[in-house]
PDB file of C-alpha atoms in Angstrom:
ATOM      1  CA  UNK C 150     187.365 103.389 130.589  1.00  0.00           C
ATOM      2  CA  UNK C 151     184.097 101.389 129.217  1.00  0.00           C
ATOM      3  CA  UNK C 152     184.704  97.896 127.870  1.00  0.00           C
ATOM      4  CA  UNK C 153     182.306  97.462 125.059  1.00  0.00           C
ATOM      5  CA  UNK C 154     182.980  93.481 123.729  1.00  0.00           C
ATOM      6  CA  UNK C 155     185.779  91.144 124.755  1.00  0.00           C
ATOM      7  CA  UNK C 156     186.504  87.530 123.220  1.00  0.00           C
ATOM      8  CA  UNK C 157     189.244  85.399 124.038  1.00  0.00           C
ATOM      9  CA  UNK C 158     191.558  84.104 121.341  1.00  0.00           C
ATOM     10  CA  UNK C 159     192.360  80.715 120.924  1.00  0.00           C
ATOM     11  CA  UNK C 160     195.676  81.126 122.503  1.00  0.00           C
ATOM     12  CA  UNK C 161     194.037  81.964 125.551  1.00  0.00           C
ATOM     13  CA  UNK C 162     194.754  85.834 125.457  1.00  0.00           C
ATOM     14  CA  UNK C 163     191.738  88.050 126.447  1.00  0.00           C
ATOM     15  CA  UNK C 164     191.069  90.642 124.243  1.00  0.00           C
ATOM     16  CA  UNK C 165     188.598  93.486 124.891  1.00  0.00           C
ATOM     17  CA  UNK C 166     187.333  96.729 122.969  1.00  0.00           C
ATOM     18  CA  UNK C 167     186.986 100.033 125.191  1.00  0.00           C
ATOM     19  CA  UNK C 168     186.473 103.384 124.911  1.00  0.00           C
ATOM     20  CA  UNK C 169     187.881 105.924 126.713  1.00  0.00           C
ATOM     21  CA  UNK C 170     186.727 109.794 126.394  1.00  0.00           C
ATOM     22  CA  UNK C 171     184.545 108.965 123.166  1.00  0.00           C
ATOM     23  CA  UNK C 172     188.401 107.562 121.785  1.00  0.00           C
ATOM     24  CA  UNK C 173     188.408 103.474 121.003  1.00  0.00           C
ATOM     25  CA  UNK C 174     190.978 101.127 121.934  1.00  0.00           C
ATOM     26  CA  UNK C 175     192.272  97.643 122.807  1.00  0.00           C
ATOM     27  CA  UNK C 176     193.018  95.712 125.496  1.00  0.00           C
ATOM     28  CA  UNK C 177     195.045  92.299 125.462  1.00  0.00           C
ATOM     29  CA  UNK C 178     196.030  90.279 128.139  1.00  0.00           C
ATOM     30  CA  UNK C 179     197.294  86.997 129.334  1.00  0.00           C
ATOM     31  CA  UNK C 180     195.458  84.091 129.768  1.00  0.00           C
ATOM     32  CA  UNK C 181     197.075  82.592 132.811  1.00  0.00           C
ATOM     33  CA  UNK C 182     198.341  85.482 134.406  1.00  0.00           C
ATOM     34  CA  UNK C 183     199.125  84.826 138.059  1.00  0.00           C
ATOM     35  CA  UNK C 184     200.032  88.612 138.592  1.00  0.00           C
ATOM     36  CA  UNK C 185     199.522  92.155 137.793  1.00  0.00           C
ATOM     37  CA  UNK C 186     201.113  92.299 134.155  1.00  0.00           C
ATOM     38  CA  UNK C 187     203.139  94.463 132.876  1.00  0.00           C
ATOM     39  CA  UNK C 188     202.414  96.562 129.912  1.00  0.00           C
ATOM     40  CA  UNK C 189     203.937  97.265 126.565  1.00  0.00           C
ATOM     41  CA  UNK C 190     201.765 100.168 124.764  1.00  0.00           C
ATOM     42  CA  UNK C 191     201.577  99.313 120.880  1.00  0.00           C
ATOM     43  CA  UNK C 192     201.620 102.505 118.625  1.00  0.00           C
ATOM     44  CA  UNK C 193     199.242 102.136 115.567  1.00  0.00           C
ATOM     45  CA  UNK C 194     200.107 104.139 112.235  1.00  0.00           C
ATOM     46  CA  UNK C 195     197.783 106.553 111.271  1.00  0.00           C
ATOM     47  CA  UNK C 196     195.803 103.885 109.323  1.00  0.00           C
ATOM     48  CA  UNK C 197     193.301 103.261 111.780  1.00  0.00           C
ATOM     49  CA  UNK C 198     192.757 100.067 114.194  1.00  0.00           C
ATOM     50  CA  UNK C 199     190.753  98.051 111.602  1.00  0.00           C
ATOM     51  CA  UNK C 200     193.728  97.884 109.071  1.00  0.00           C
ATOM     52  CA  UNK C 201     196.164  97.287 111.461  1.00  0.00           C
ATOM     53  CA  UNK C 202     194.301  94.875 113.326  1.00  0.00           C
ATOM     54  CA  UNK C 203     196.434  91.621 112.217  1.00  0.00           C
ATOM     55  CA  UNK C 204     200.285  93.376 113.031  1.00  0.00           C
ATOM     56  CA  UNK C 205     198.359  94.754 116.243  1.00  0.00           C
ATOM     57  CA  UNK C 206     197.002  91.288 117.288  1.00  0.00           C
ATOM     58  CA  UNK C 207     200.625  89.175 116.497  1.00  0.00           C
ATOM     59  CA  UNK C 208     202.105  91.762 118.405  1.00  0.00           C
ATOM     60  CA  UNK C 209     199.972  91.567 120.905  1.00  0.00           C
ATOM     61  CA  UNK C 210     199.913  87.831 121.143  1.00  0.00           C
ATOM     62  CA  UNK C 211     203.757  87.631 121.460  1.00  0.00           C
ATOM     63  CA  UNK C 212     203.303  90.116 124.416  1.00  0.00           C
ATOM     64  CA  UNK C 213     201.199  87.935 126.092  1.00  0.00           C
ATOM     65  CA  UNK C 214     203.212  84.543 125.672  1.00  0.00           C
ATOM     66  CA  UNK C 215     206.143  86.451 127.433  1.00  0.00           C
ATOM     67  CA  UNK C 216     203.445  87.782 130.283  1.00  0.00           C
ATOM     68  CA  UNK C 217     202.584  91.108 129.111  1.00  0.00           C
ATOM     69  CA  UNK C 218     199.600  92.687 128.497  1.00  0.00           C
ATOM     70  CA  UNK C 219     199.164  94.940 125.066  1.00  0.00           C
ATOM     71  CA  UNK C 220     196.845  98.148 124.640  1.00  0.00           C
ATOM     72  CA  UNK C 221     196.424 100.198 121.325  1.00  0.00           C
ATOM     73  CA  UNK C 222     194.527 103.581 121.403  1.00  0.00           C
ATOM     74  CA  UNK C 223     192.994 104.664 117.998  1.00  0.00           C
ATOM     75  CA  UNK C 224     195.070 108.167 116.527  1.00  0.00           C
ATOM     76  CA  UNK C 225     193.208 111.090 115.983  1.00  0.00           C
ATOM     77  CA  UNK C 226     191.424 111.270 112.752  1.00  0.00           C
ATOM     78  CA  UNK C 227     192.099 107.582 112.223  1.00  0.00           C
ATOM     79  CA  UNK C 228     189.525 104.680 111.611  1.00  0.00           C
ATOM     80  CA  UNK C 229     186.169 105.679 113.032  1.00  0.00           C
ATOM     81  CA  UNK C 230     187.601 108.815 114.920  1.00  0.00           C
ATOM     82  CA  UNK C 231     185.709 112.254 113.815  1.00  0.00           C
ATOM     83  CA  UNK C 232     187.781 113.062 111.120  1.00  0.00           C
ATOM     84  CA  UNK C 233     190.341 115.759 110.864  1.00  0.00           C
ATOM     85  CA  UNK C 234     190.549 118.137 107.980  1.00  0.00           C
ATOM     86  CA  UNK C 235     193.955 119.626 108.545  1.00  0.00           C
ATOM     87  CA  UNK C 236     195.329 116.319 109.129  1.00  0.00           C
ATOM     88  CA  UNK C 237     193.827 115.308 105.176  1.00  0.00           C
ATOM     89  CA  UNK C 238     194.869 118.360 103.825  1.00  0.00           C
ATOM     90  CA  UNK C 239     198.844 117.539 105.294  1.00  0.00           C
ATOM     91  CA  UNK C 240     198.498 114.113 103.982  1.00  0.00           C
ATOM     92  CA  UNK C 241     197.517 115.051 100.815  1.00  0.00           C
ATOM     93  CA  UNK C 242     200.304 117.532 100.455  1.00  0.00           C
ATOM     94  CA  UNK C 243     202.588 115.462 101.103  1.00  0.00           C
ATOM     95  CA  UNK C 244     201.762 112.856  98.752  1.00  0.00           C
ATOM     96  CA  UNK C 245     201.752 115.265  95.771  1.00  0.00           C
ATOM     97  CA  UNK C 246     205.339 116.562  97.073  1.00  0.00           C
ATOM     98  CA  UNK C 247     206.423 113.052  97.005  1.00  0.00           C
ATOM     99  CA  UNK C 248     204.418 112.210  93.467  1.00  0.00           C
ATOM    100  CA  UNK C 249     205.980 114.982  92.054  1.00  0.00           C
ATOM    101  CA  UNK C 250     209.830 114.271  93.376  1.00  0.00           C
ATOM    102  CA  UNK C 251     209.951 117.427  95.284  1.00  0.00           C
ATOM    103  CA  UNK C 252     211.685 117.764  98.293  1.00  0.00           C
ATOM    104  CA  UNK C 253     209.478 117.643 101.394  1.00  0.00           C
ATOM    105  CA  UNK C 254     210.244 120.816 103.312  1.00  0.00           C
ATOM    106  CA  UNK C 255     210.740 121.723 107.615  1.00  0.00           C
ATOM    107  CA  UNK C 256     207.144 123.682 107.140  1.00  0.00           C
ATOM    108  CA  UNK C 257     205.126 120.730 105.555  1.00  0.00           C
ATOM    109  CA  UNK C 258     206.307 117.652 108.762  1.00  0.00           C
ATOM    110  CA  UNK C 259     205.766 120.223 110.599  1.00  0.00           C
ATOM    111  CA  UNK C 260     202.225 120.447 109.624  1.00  0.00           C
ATOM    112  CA  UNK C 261     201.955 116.990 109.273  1.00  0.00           C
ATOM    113  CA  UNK C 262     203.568 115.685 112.423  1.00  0.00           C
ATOM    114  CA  UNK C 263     203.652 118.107 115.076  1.00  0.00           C
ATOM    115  CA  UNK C 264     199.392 118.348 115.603  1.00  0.00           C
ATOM    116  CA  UNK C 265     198.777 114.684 115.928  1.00  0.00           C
ATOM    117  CA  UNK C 266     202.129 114.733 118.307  1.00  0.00           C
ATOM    118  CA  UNK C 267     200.481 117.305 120.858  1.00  0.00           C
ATOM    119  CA  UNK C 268     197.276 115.717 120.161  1.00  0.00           C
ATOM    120  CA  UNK C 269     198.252 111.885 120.911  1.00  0.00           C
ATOM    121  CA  UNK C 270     200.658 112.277 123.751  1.00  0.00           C
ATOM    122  CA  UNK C 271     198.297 113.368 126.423  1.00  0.00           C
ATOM    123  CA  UNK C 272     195.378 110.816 124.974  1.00  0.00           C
ATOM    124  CA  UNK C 273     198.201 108.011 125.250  1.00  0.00           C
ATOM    125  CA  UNK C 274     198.816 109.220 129.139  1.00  0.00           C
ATOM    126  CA  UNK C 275     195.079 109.261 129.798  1.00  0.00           C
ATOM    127  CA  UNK C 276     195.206 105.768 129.090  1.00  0.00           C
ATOM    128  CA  UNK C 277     198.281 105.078 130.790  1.00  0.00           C
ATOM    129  CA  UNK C 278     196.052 106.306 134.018  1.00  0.00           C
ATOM    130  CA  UNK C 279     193.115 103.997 133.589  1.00  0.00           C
ATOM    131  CA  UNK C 280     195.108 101.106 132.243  1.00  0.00           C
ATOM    132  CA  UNK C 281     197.355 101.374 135.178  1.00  0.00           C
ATOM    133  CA  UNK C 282     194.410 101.454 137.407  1.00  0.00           C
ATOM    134  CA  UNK C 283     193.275  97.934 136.504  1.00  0.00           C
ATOM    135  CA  UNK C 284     194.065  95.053 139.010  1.00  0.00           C
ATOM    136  CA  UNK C 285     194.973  92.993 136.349  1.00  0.00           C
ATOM    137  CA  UNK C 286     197.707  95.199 134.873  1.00  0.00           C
ATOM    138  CA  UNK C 287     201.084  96.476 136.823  1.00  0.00           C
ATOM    139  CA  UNK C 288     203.664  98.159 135.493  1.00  0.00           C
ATOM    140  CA  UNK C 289     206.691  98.054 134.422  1.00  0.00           C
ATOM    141  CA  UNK C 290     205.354  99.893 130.971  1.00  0.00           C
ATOM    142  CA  UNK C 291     207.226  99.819 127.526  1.00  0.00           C
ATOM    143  CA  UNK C 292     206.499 101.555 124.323  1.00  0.00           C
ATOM    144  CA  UNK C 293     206.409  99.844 120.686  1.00  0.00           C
ATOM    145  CA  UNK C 294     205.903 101.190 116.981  1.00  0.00           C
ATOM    146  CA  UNK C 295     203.652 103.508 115.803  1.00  0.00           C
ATOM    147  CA  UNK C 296     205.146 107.080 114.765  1.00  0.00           C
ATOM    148  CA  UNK C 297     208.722 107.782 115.563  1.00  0.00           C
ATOM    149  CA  UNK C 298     207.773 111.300 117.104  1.00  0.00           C
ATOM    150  CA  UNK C 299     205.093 110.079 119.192  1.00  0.00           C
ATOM    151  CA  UNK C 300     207.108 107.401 120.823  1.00  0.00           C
ATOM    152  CA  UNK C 301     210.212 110.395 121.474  1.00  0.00           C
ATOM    153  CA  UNK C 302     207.889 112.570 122.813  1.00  0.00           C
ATOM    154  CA  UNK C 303     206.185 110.282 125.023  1.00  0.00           C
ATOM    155  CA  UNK C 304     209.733 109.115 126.402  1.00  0.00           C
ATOM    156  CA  UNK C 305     210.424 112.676 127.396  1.00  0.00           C
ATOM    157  CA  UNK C 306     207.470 113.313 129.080  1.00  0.00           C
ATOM    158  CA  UNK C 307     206.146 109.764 130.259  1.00  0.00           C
ATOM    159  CA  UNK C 308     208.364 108.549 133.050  1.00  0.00           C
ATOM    160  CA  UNK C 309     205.986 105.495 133.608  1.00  0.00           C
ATOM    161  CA  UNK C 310     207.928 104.461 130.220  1.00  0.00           C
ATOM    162  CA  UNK C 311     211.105 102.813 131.098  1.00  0.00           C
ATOM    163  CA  UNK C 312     211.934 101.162 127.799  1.00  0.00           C
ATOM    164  CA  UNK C 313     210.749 101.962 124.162  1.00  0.00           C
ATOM    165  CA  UNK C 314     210.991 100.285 120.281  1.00  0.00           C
ATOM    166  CA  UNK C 315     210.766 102.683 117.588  1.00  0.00           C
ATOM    167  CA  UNK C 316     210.511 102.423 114.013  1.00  0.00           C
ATOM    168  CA  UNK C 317     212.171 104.611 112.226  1.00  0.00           C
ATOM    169  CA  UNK C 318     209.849 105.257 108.901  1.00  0.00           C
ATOM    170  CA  UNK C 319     208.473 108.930 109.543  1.00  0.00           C
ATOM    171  CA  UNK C 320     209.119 112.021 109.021  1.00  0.00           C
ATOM    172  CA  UNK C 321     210.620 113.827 112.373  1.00  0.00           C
ATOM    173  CA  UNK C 322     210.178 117.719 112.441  1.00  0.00           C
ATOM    174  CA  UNK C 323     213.632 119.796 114.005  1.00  0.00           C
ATOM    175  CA  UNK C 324     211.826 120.512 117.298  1.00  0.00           C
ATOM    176  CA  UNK C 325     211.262 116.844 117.687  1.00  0.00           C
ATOM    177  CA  UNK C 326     214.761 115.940 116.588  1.00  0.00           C
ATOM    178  CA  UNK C 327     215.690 118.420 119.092  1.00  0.00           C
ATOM    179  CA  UNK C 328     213.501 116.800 122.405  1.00  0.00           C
ATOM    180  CA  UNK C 329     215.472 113.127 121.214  1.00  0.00           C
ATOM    181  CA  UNK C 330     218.579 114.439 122.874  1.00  0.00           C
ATOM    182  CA  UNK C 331     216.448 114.374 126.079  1.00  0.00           C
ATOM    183  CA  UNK C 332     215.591 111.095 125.641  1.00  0.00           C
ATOM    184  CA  UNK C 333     217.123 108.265 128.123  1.00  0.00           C
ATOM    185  CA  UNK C 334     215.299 105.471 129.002  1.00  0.00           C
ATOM    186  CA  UNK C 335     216.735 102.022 126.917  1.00  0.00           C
ATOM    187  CA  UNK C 336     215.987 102.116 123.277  1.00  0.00           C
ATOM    188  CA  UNK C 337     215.203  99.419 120.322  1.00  0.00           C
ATOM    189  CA  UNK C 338     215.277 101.282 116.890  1.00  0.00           C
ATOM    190  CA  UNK C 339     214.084  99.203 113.767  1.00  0.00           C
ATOM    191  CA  UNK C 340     215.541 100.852 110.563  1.00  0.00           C
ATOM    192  CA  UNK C 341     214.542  99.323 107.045  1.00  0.00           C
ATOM    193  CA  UNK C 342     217.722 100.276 104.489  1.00  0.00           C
ATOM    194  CA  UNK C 343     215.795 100.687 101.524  1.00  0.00           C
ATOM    195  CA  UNK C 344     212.597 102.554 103.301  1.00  0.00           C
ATOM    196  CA  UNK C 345     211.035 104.228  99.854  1.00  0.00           C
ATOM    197  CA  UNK C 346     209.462 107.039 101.945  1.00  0.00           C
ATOM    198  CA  UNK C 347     212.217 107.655 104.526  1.00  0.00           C
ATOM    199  CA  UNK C 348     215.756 109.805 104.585  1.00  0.00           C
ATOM    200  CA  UNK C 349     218.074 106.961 105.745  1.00  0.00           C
ATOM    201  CA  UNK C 350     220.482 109.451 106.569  1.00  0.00           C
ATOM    202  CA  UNK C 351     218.087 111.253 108.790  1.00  0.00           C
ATOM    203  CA  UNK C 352     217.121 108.402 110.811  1.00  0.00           C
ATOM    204  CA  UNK C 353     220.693 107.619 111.326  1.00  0.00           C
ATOM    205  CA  UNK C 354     221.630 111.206 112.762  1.00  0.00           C
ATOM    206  CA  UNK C 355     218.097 110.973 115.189  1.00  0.00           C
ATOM    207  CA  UNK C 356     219.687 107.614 116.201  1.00  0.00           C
ATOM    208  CA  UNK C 357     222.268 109.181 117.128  1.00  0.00           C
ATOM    209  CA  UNK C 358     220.892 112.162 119.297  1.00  0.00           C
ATOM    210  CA  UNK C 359     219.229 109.757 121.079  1.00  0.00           C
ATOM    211  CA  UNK C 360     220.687 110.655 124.475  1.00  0.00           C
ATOM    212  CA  UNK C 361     219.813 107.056 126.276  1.00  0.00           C
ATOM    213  CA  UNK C 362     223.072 105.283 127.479  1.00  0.00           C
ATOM    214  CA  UNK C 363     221.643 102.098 125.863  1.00  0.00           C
ATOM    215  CA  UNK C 364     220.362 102.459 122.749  1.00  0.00           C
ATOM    216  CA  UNK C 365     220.840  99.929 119.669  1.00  0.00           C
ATOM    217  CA  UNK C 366     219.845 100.125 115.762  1.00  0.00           C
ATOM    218  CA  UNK C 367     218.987  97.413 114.014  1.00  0.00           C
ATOM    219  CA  UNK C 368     219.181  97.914 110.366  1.00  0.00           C
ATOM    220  CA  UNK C 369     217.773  95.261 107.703  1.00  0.00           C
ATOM    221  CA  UNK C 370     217.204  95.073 104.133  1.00  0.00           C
ATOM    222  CA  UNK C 371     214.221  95.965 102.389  1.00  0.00           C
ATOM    223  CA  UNK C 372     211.364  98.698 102.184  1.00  0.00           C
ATOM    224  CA  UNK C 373     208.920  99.921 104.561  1.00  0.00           C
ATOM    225  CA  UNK C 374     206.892  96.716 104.594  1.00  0.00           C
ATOM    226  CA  UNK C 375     209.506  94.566 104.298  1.00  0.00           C
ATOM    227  CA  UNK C 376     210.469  94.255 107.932  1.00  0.00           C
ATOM    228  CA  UNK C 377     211.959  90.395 108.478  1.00  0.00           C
ATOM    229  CA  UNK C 378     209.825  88.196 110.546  1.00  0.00           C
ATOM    230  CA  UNK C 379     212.514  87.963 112.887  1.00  0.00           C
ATOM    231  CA  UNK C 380     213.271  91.311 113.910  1.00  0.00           C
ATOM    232  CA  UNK C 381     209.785  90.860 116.062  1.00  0.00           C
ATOM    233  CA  UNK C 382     211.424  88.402 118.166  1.00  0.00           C
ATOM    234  CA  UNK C 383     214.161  90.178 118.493  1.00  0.00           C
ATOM    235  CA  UNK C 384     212.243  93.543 119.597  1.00  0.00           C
ATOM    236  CA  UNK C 385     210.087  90.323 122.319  1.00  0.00           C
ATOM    237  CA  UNK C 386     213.300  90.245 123.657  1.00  0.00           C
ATOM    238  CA  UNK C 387     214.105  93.730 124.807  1.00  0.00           C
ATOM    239  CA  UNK C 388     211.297  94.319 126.110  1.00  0.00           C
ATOM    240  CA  UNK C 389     211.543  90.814 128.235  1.00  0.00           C
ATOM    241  CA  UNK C 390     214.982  92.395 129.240  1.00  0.00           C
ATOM    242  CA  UNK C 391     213.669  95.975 130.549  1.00  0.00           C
ATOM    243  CA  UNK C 392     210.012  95.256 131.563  1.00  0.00           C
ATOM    244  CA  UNK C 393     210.571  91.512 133.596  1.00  0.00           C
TER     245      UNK C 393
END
């Protein structure tokens, strides 16, 4: 891991670029922290770090004020990643599926989801490793946002996880629906009702394979961007639950 700028923000939280195997990222961390931290990893969409920079940064910020420290990795063929033609070509499918009011089939998520899935996962535990190696940084480590599929597969295979928030607002191909039953660490699943671009009645039967003992949905009004200001505190507090 190579730190290439840092800059504190005027809550006191240290923020700091890095790179890691050519792939960027961020690091955020408390300002007064007497202790290794523990850390909450925060999921981008596939948008790229630059557009997502202000939800990244709140999040990260209310991480901090409860003693955690934050990291975001940038997804392949996102922001100023190499880009990724079969990635484009999925995306661009799928929008002229979805222009047109057809159905969006197994074959095209598949496409679409399951290549950044087996892509991400191990890039997300190489960080895990060098994060984890910092003295600043302990665990316990949580999970937040990002793509639903990414977070269940790095449940399954991550036990360093030990708590994760999802948002349910992707698609999720069968085989990933399928690795959700094996899922068991505590779970906070954020479900917008009116979600133009999501099968509510999917999302309800993955909650429900979910096979963690603890697991709660928390359903609110409104599209994909309308998620309520306070469901974010309300996500702060699971993770102060699990991760202190």
């Amino acid at each position: 891991m190579h730190f290439t700028s840092e800059q504190r923000l005027d809550d006191g939280v240290l923020e700091r670029a890095f790179t890691l195997g050519g792939i960027p990222g961020i690091l955020w961390t408390p300002g007064s922290a007497s202790a290794p931290a523990p850390l909450i990893l925060l999921s981008p969409p596939p948008l790229g770090l630059r557009k997502t920079y202000p939800r990244l940064v709140a999040r990260a910020r209310r991480a901090a004020a409860d003693g955690f420290a934050a990291a975001a990795i940038e997804l392949p063929g996102s922001g100023d990643r190499p880009r990724w033609p079969a990635a484009e070509q999925a995306r661009a499918e799928l929008r002229r599926v979805m222009a047109a009011g057809e159905p969006v089939g197994d074959e095209l998520i598949d496409a679409l989801v399951l290549p950044l899935v087996d892509k991400t996962v191990p890039e997300w535990q190489a960080a895990l490793d060098a994060l984890l190696a910092l003295p600043e940084i302990g665990g316990p480590v949580g999970y937040s946002g990002g793509v639903i599929s990414i977070g269940i597969r790095l449940a399954v295979a991550e036990p360093r996880i030990v708590a994760a928030a999802l948002f349910a607002g992707s698609f999720v191909p069968r085989a990933v629906f399928e690795e959700a039953r094996q899922v068991t660490i505590p779970l906070h699943v954020l479900l917008q009702w009116d979600d133009e671009g999501n099968d509510r009645q999917a999302a309800l039967d993955l909650f429900d394979a979910f096979g963690s003992e603890e697991k709660s949905l928390h359903a609110n009004m409104g599209g994909h961007t309308g998620v309520p200001q306070f469901a974010g505190e309300v996500a702060a507090g699971f993770f102060v639950r699990h991760l202190k």
